[in-house]
Amino acid sequence: DIITKFSSLWRSSGMSVTPKAHTIEKHLLPFLRRFRGLGNHDEEFIERAHQAGIANEKRAANTKEFEKKAMYFALWDRLGENPIVQKEVEWWEDNRRKRKQGERFGIGW
């Protein structure tokens, strides 16, 4: 299939297998099957995924082993989908906004 050809060409080129290349290799086909293509996902969806990838790259900047990086990325994605974690993040974001508004108006918290 085309993804196998892509992977083979990428690896034979001598370039390192980046997280983006790994995503195409291992996750593109299951994604397309699960969501029946990209048509249902607008640019915003893809941009959010891109921003999450950038954030993950920053978090794992000191991790040189590809397998460990991939494991961390998967872990962070799973944690981000956890309802308990989502509630905590929402609470922190809400309180941070309140603190910033208080600082702006000279109110100490």
GROMACS .gro file of N, CA and C in nm:
model
  327
    1ASP      N    1   0.083  -0.120   0.000
    1ASP     CA    2   0.000   0.000   0.000
    1ASP      C    3   0.087   0.126   0.000
    2ILE      N    4   0.026   0.239  -0.013
    2ILE     CA    5   0.100   0.365  -0.027
    2ILE      C    6   0.177   0.402   0.100
    3ILE      N    7   0.121   0.370   0.215
    3ILE     CA    8   0.189   0.405   0.340
    3ILE      C    9   0.314   0.319   0.357
    4THR      N   10   0.308   0.193   0.319
    4THR     CA   11   0.425   0.106   0.324
    4THR      C   12   0.534   0.158   0.230
    5LYS      N   13   0.493   0.202   0.112
    5LYS     CA   14   0.589   0.260   0.017
    5LYS      C   15   0.651   0.387   0.073
    6PHE      N   16   0.567   0.471   0.132
    6PHE     CA   17   0.616   0.595   0.194
    6PHE      C   18   0.720   0.562   0.301
    7SER      N   19   0.686   0.468   0.390
    7SER     CA   20   0.777   0.431   0.498
    7SER      C   21   0.908   0.378   0.445
    8SER      N   22   0.899   0.293   0.345
    8SER     CA   23   1.019   0.234   0.287
    8SER      C   24   1.108   0.342   0.225
    9LEU      N   25   1.048   0.432   0.149
    9LEU     CA   26   1.125   0.540   0.087
    9LEU      C   27   1.187   0.632   0.192
   10TRP      N   28   1.109   0.665   0.295
   10TRP     CA   29   1.158   0.753   0.401
   10TRP      C   30   1.280   0.690   0.469
   11ARG      N   31   1.265   0.564   0.508
   11ARG     CA   32   1.373   0.497   0.580
   11ARG      C   33   1.496   0.476   0.492
   12SER      N   34   1.475   0.447   0.363
   12SER     CA   35   1.589   0.425   0.274
   12SER      C   36   1.660   0.556   0.238
   13SER      N   37   1.595   0.669   0.263
   13SER     CA   38   1.657   0.799   0.232
   13SER      C   39   1.768   0.835   0.331
   14GLY      N   40   1.768   0.767   0.447
   14GLY     CA   41   1.868   0.796   0.548
   14GLY      C   42   1.826   0.905   0.645
   15MET      N   43   1.708   0.965   0.623
   15MET     CA   44   1.659   1.067   0.716
   15MET      C   45   1.610   0.999   0.843
   16SER      N   46   1.619   1.072   0.955
   16SER     CA   47   1.570   1.015   1.080
   16SER      C   48   1.417   1.006   1.074
   17VAL      N   49   1.363   0.910   1.147
   17VAL     CA   50   1.218   0.892   1.151
   17VAL      C   51   1.165   0.988   1.257
   18THR      N   52   1.107   1.098   1.211
   18THR     CA   53   1.056   1.201   1.300
   18THR      C   54   0.920   1.158   1.357
   19PRO      N   55   0.872   1.225   1.461
   19PRO     CA   56   0.738   1.193   1.511
   19PRO      C   57   0.630   1.207   1.403
   20LYS      N   58   0.646   1.305   1.313
   20LYS     CA   59   0.546   1.320   1.206
   20LYS      C   60   0.550   1.200   1.112
   21ALA      N   61   0.670   1.154   1.077
   21ALA     CA   62   0.680   1.036   0.990
   21ALA      C   63   0.622   0.914   1.060
   22HIS      N   64   0.649   0.900   1.190
   22HIS     CA   65   0.592   0.790   1.268
   22HIS      C   66   0.439   0.797   1.268
   23THR      N   67   0.386   0.918   1.283
   23THR     CA   68   0.241   0.935   1.284
   23THR      C   69   0.181   0.888   1.153
   24ILE      N   70   0.242   0.925   1.044
   24ILE     CA   71   0.193   0.881   0.913
   24ILE      C   72   0.202   0.730   0.902
   25GLU      N   73   0.318   0.675   0.941
   25GLU     CA   74   0.343   0.531   0.931
   25GLU      C   75   0.244   0.448   1.011
   26LYS      N   76   0.226   0.485   1.135
   26LYS     CA   77   0.152   0.399   1.228
   26LYS      C   78   0.010   0.441   1.258
   27HIS      N   79  -0.022   0.568   1.238
   27HIS     CA   80  -0.152   0.615   1.286
   27HIS      C   81  -0.245   0.669   1.179
   28LEU      N   82  -0.192   0.703   1.062
   28LEU     CA   83  -0.277   0.765   0.959
   28LEU      C   84  -0.388   0.671   0.912
   29LEU      N   85  -0.352   0.549   0.876
   29LEU     CA   86  -0.453   0.457   0.824
   29LEU      C   87  -0.562   0.425   0.926
   30PRO      N   88  -0.526   0.391   1.052
   30PRO     CA   89  -0.633   0.369   1.152
   30PRO      C   90  -0.721   0.493   1.172
   31PHE      N   91  -0.660   0.611   1.167
   31PHE     CA   92  -0.736   0.735   1.182
   31PHE      C   93  -0.836   0.751   1.067
   32LEU      N   94  -0.787   0.731   0.944
   32LEU     CA   95  -0.873   0.745   0.827
   32LEU      C   96  -0.987   0.644   0.831
   33ARG      N   97  -0.957   0.522   0.875
   33ARG     CA   98  -1.062   0.420   0.886
   33ARG      C   99  -1.163   0.457   0.994
   34ARG      N  100  -1.112   0.500   1.108
   34ARG     CA  101  -1.200   0.531   1.221
   34ARG      C  102  -1.294   0.647   1.189
   35PHE      N  103  -1.240   0.751   1.126
   35PHE     CA  104  -1.319   0.872   1.100
   35PHE      C  105  -1.366   0.883   0.955
   36ARG      N  106  -1.343   0.777   0.878
   36ARG     CA  107  -1.384   0.773   0.737
   36ARG      C  108  -1.327   0.890   0.658
   37GLY      N  109  -1.198   0.913   0.673
   37GLY     CA  110  -1.131   1.018   0.598
   37GLY      C  111  -1.107   1.141   0.683
   38LEU      N  112  -1.059   1.244   0.617
   38LEU     CA  113  -1.031   1.371   0.685
   38LEU      C  114  -1.144   1.471   0.667
   39GLY      N  115  -1.240   1.441   0.583
   39GLY     CA  116  -1.347   1.534   0.548
   39GLY      C  117  -1.424   1.589   0.666
   40ASN      N  118  -1.438   1.509   0.771
   40ASN     CA  119  -1.515   1.553   0.888
   40ASN      C  120  -1.435   1.644   0.981
   41HIS      N  121  -1.307   1.659   0.952
   41HIS     CA  122  -1.220   1.735   1.041
   41HIS      C  123  -1.171   1.860   0.970
   42ASP      N  124  -1.206   1.971   1.026
   42ASP     CA  125  -1.166   2.098   0.965
   42ASP      C  126  -1.021   2.131   0.998
   43GLU      N  127  -0.977   2.242   0.949
   43GLU     CA  128  -0.839   2.285   0.971
   43GLU      C  129  -0.810   2.306   1.119
   44GLU      N  130  -0.911   2.350   1.193
   44GLU     CA  131  -0.891   2.375   1.336
   44GLU      C  132  -0.850   2.246   1.408
   45PHE      N  133  -0.916   2.136   1.371
   45PHE     CA  134  -0.883   2.007   1.432
   45PHE      C  135  -0.737   1.971   1.406
   46ILE      N  136  -0.694   1.988   1.282
   46ILE     CA  137  -0.557   1.955   1.246
   46ILE      C  138  -0.460   2.050   1.314
   47GLU      N  139  -0.495   2.177   1.323
   47GLU     CA  140  -0.407   2.275   1.390
   47GLU      C  141  -0.394   2.243   1.539
   48ARG      N  142  -0.504   2.202   1.603
   48ARG     CA  143  -0.497   2.164   1.746
   48ARG      C  144  -0.403   2.045   1.764
   49ALA      N  145  -0.415   1.947   1.674
   49ALA     CA  146  -0.326   1.831   1.682
   49ALA      C  147  -0.181   1.874   1.661
   50HIS      N  148  -0.159   1.967   1.570
   50HIS     CA  149  -0.025   2.017   1.544
   50HIS      C  150   0.030   2.088   1.668
   51GLN      N  151  -0.051   2.171   1.731
   51GLN     CA  152  -0.007   2.242   1.852
   51GLN      C  153   0.022   2.144   1.965
   52ALA      N  154  -0.059   2.040   1.977
   52ALA     CA  155  -0.034   1.938   2.080
   52ALA      C  156   0.099   1.869   2.053
   53GLY      N  157   0.128   1.843   1.926
   53GLY     CA  158   0.256   1.784   1.890
   53GLY      C  159   0.373   1.873   1.926
   54ILE      N  160   0.358   2.002   1.902
   54ILE     CA  161   0.464   2.098   1.938
   54ILE      C  162   0.484   2.100   2.089
   55ALA      N  163   0.374   2.101   2.165
   55ALA     CA  164   0.384   2.101   2.311
   55ALA      C  165   0.452   1.973   2.360
   56ASN      N  166   0.416   1.860   2.301
   56ASN     CA  167   0.478   1.733   2.340
   56ASN      C  168   0.627   1.734   2.308
   57GLU      N  169   0.663   1.789   2.193
   57GLU     CA  170   0.805   1.797   2.156
   57GLU      C  171   0.883   1.879   2.259
   58LYS      N  172   0.824   1.989   2.305
   58LYS     CA  173   0.891   2.071   2.407
   58LYS      C  174   0.906   1.995   2.538
   59ARG      N  175   0.799   1.923   2.578
   59ARG     CA  176   0.804   1.847   2.702
   59ARG      C  177   0.912   1.739   2.699
   60ALA      N  178   0.931   1.679   2.582
   60ALA     CA  179   1.023   1.566   2.570
   60ALA      C  180   1.154   1.606   2.502
   61ALA      N  181   1.187   1.733   2.507
   61ALA     CA  182   1.304   1.783   2.435
   61ALA      C  183   1.433   1.713   2.476
   62ASN      N  184   1.445   1.674   2.601
   62ASN     CA  185   1.569   1.610   2.648
   62ASN      C  186   1.568   1.459   2.630
   63THR      N  187   1.459   1.404   2.580
   63THR     CA  188   1.451   1.261   2.557
   63THR      C  189   1.496   1.233   2.414
   64LYS      N  190   1.605   1.161   2.401
   64LYS     CA  191   1.663   1.136   2.268
   64LYS      C  192   1.612   1.006   2.205
   65GLU      N  193   1.571   0.910   2.287
   65GLU     CA  194   1.526   0.781   2.233
   65GLU      C  195   1.385   0.793   2.177
   66PHE      N  196   1.371   0.757   2.049
   66PHE     CA  197   1.244   0.772   1.980
   66PHE      C  198   1.132   0.694   2.049
   67GLU      N  199   1.161   0.571   2.090
   67GLU     CA  200   1.058   0.487   2.152
   67GLU      C  201   1.006   0.549   2.281
   68LYS      N  202   1.097   0.606   2.360
   68LYS     CA  203   1.054   0.671   2.485
   68LYS      C  204   0.969   0.794   2.455
   69LYS      N  205   1.012   0.872   2.355
   69LYS     CA  206   0.933   0.990   2.318
   69LYS      C  207   0.792   0.949   2.277
   70ALA      N  208   0.783   0.848   2.192
   70ALA     CA  209   0.651   0.801   2.145
   70ALA      C  210   0.566   0.754   2.262
   71MET      N  211   0.629   0.684   2.359
   71MET     CA  212   0.557   0.637   2.477
   71MET      C  213   0.504   0.756   2.558
   72TYR      N  214   0.589   0.858   2.576
   72TYR     CA  215   0.546   0.977   2.650
   72TYR      C  216   0.430   1.047   2.579
   73PHE      N  217   0.440   1.061   2.446
   73PHE     CA  218   0.334   1.128   2.370
   73PHE      C  219   0.202   1.054   2.389
   74ALA      N  220   0.206   0.921   2.379
   74ALA     CA  221   0.084   0.842   2.395
   74ALA      C  222   0.028   0.857   2.536
   75LEU      N  223   0.116   0.856   2.635
   75LEU     CA  224   0.073   0.873   2.773
   75LEU      C  225   0.006   1.009   2.794
   76TRP      N  226   0.069   1.114   2.743
   76TRP     CA  227   0.013   1.248   2.761
   76TRP      C  228  -0.122   1.261   2.689
   77ASP      N  229  -0.134   1.197   2.573
   77ASP     CA  230  -0.263   1.201   2.501
   77ASP      C  231  -0.371   1.131   2.583
   78ARG      N  232  -0.337   1.013   2.638
   78ARG     CA  233  -0.435   0.940   2.720
   78ARG      C  234  -0.473   1.020   2.843
   79LEU      N  235  -0.374   1.080   2.909
   79LEU     CA  236  -0.404   1.161   3.028
   79LEU      C  237  -0.495   1.278   2.993
   80GLY      N  238  -0.469   1.340   2.878
   80GLY     CA  239  -0.551   1.454   2.836
   80GLY      C  240  -0.695   1.418   2.809
   81GLU      N  241  -0.721   1.292   2.779
   81GLU     CA  242  -0.857   1.245   2.752
   81GLU      C  243  -0.928   1.198   2.879
   82ASN      N  244  -0.855   1.186   2.989
   82ASN     CA  245  -0.912   1.139   3.114
   82ASN      C  246  -1.003   1.246   3.173
   83PRO      N  247  -1.130   1.212   3.203
   83PRO     CA  248  -1.224   1.312   3.257
   83PRO      C  249  -1.178   1.377   3.387
   84ILE      N  250  -1.110   1.302   3.472
   84ILE     CA  251  -1.062   1.359   3.599
   84ILE      C  252  -0.956   1.464   3.571
   85VAL      N  253  -0.864   1.432   3.480
   85VAL     CA  254  -0.759   1.527   3.443
   85VAL      C  255  -0.821   1.649   3.376
   86GLN      N  256  -0.919   1.628   3.289
   86GLN     CA  257  -0.985   1.740   3.221
   86GLN      C  258  -1.050   1.834   3.322
   87LYS      N  259  -1.114   1.779   3.426
   87LYS     CA  260  -1.175   1.864   3.530
   87LYS      C  261  -1.071   1.946   3.602
   88GLU      N  262  -0.958   1.883   3.638
   88GLU     CA  263  -0.851   1.954   3.708
   88GLU      C  264  -0.794   2.066   3.621
   89VAL      N  265  -0.771   2.038   3.495
   89VAL     CA  266  -0.719   2.139   3.404
   89VAL      C  267  -0.817   2.255   3.393
   90GLU      N  268  -0.944   2.223   3.380
   90GLU     CA  269  -1.047   2.327   3.371
   90GLU      C  270  -1.049   2.412   3.497
   91TRP      N  271  -1.038   2.349   3.614
   91TRP     CA  272  -1.037   2.422   3.740
   91TRP      C  273  -0.917   2.516   3.746
   92TRP      N  274  -0.797   2.465   3.709
   92TRP     CA  275  -0.676   2.547   3.713
   92TRP      C  276  -0.685   2.663   3.615
   93GLU      N  277  -0.735   2.636   3.494
   93GLU     CA  278  -0.749   2.742   3.394
   93GLU      C  279  -0.845   2.850   3.444
   94ASP      N  280  -0.955   2.807   3.501
   94ASP     CA  281  -1.055   2.902   3.552
   94ASP      C  282  -0.996   2.988   3.663
   95ASN      N  283  -0.925   2.926   3.755
   95ASN     CA  284  -0.865   3.001   3.866
   95ASN      C  285  -0.751   3.091   3.819
   96ARG      N  286  -0.678   3.048   3.720
   96ARG     CA  287  -0.571   3.133   3.666
   96ARG      C  288  -0.630   3.259   3.603
   97ARG      N  289  -0.741   3.242   3.530
   97ARG     CA  290  -0.808   3.359   3.471
   97ARG      C  291  -0.855   3.454   3.580
   98LYS      N  292  -0.911   3.400   3.688
   98LYS     CA  293  -0.959   3.485   3.797
   98LYS      C  294  -0.844   3.560   3.862
   99ARG      N  295  -0.730   3.489   3.883
   99ARG     CA  296  -0.613   3.556   3.942
   99ARG      C  297  -0.563   3.667   3.852
  100LYS      N  298  -0.557   3.641   3.723
  100LYS     CA  299  -0.509   3.743   3.629
  100LYS      C  300  -0.602   3.863   3.627
  101GLN      N  301  -0.733   3.839   3.633
  101GLN     CA  302  -0.828   3.950   3.635
  101GLN      C  303  -0.810   4.030   3.763
  102GLY      N  304  -0.789   3.961   3.876
  102GLY     CA  305  -0.768   4.030   4.003
  102GLY      C  306  -0.643   4.115   4.001
  103GLU      N  307  -0.536   4.063   3.941
  103GLU     CA  308  -0.411   4.138   3.931
  103GLU      C  309  -0.432   4.263   3.844
  104ARG      N  310  -0.510   4.246   3.739
  104ARG     CA  311  -0.532   4.357   3.648
  104ARG      C  312  -0.607   4.472   3.718
  105PHE      N  313  -0.695   4.434   3.812
  105PHE     CA  314  -0.773   4.534   3.881
  105PHE      C  315  -0.717   4.569   4.019
  106GLY      N  316  -0.596   4.523   4.049
  106GLY     CA  317  -0.532   4.557   4.175
  106GLY      C  318  -0.586   4.482   4.294
  107ILE      N  319  -0.648   4.368   4.270
  107ILE     CA  320  -0.702   4.288   4.379
  107ILE      C  321  -0.607   4.173   4.405
  108GLY      N  322  -0.558   4.158   4.524
  108GLY     CA  323  -0.468   4.048   4.557
  108GLY      C  324  -0.544   3.924   4.594
  109TRP      N  325  -0.496   3.810   4.553
  109TRP     CA  326  -0.563   3.683   4.589
  109TRP      C  327  -0.485   3.613   4.692
   0.00000   0.00000   0.00000
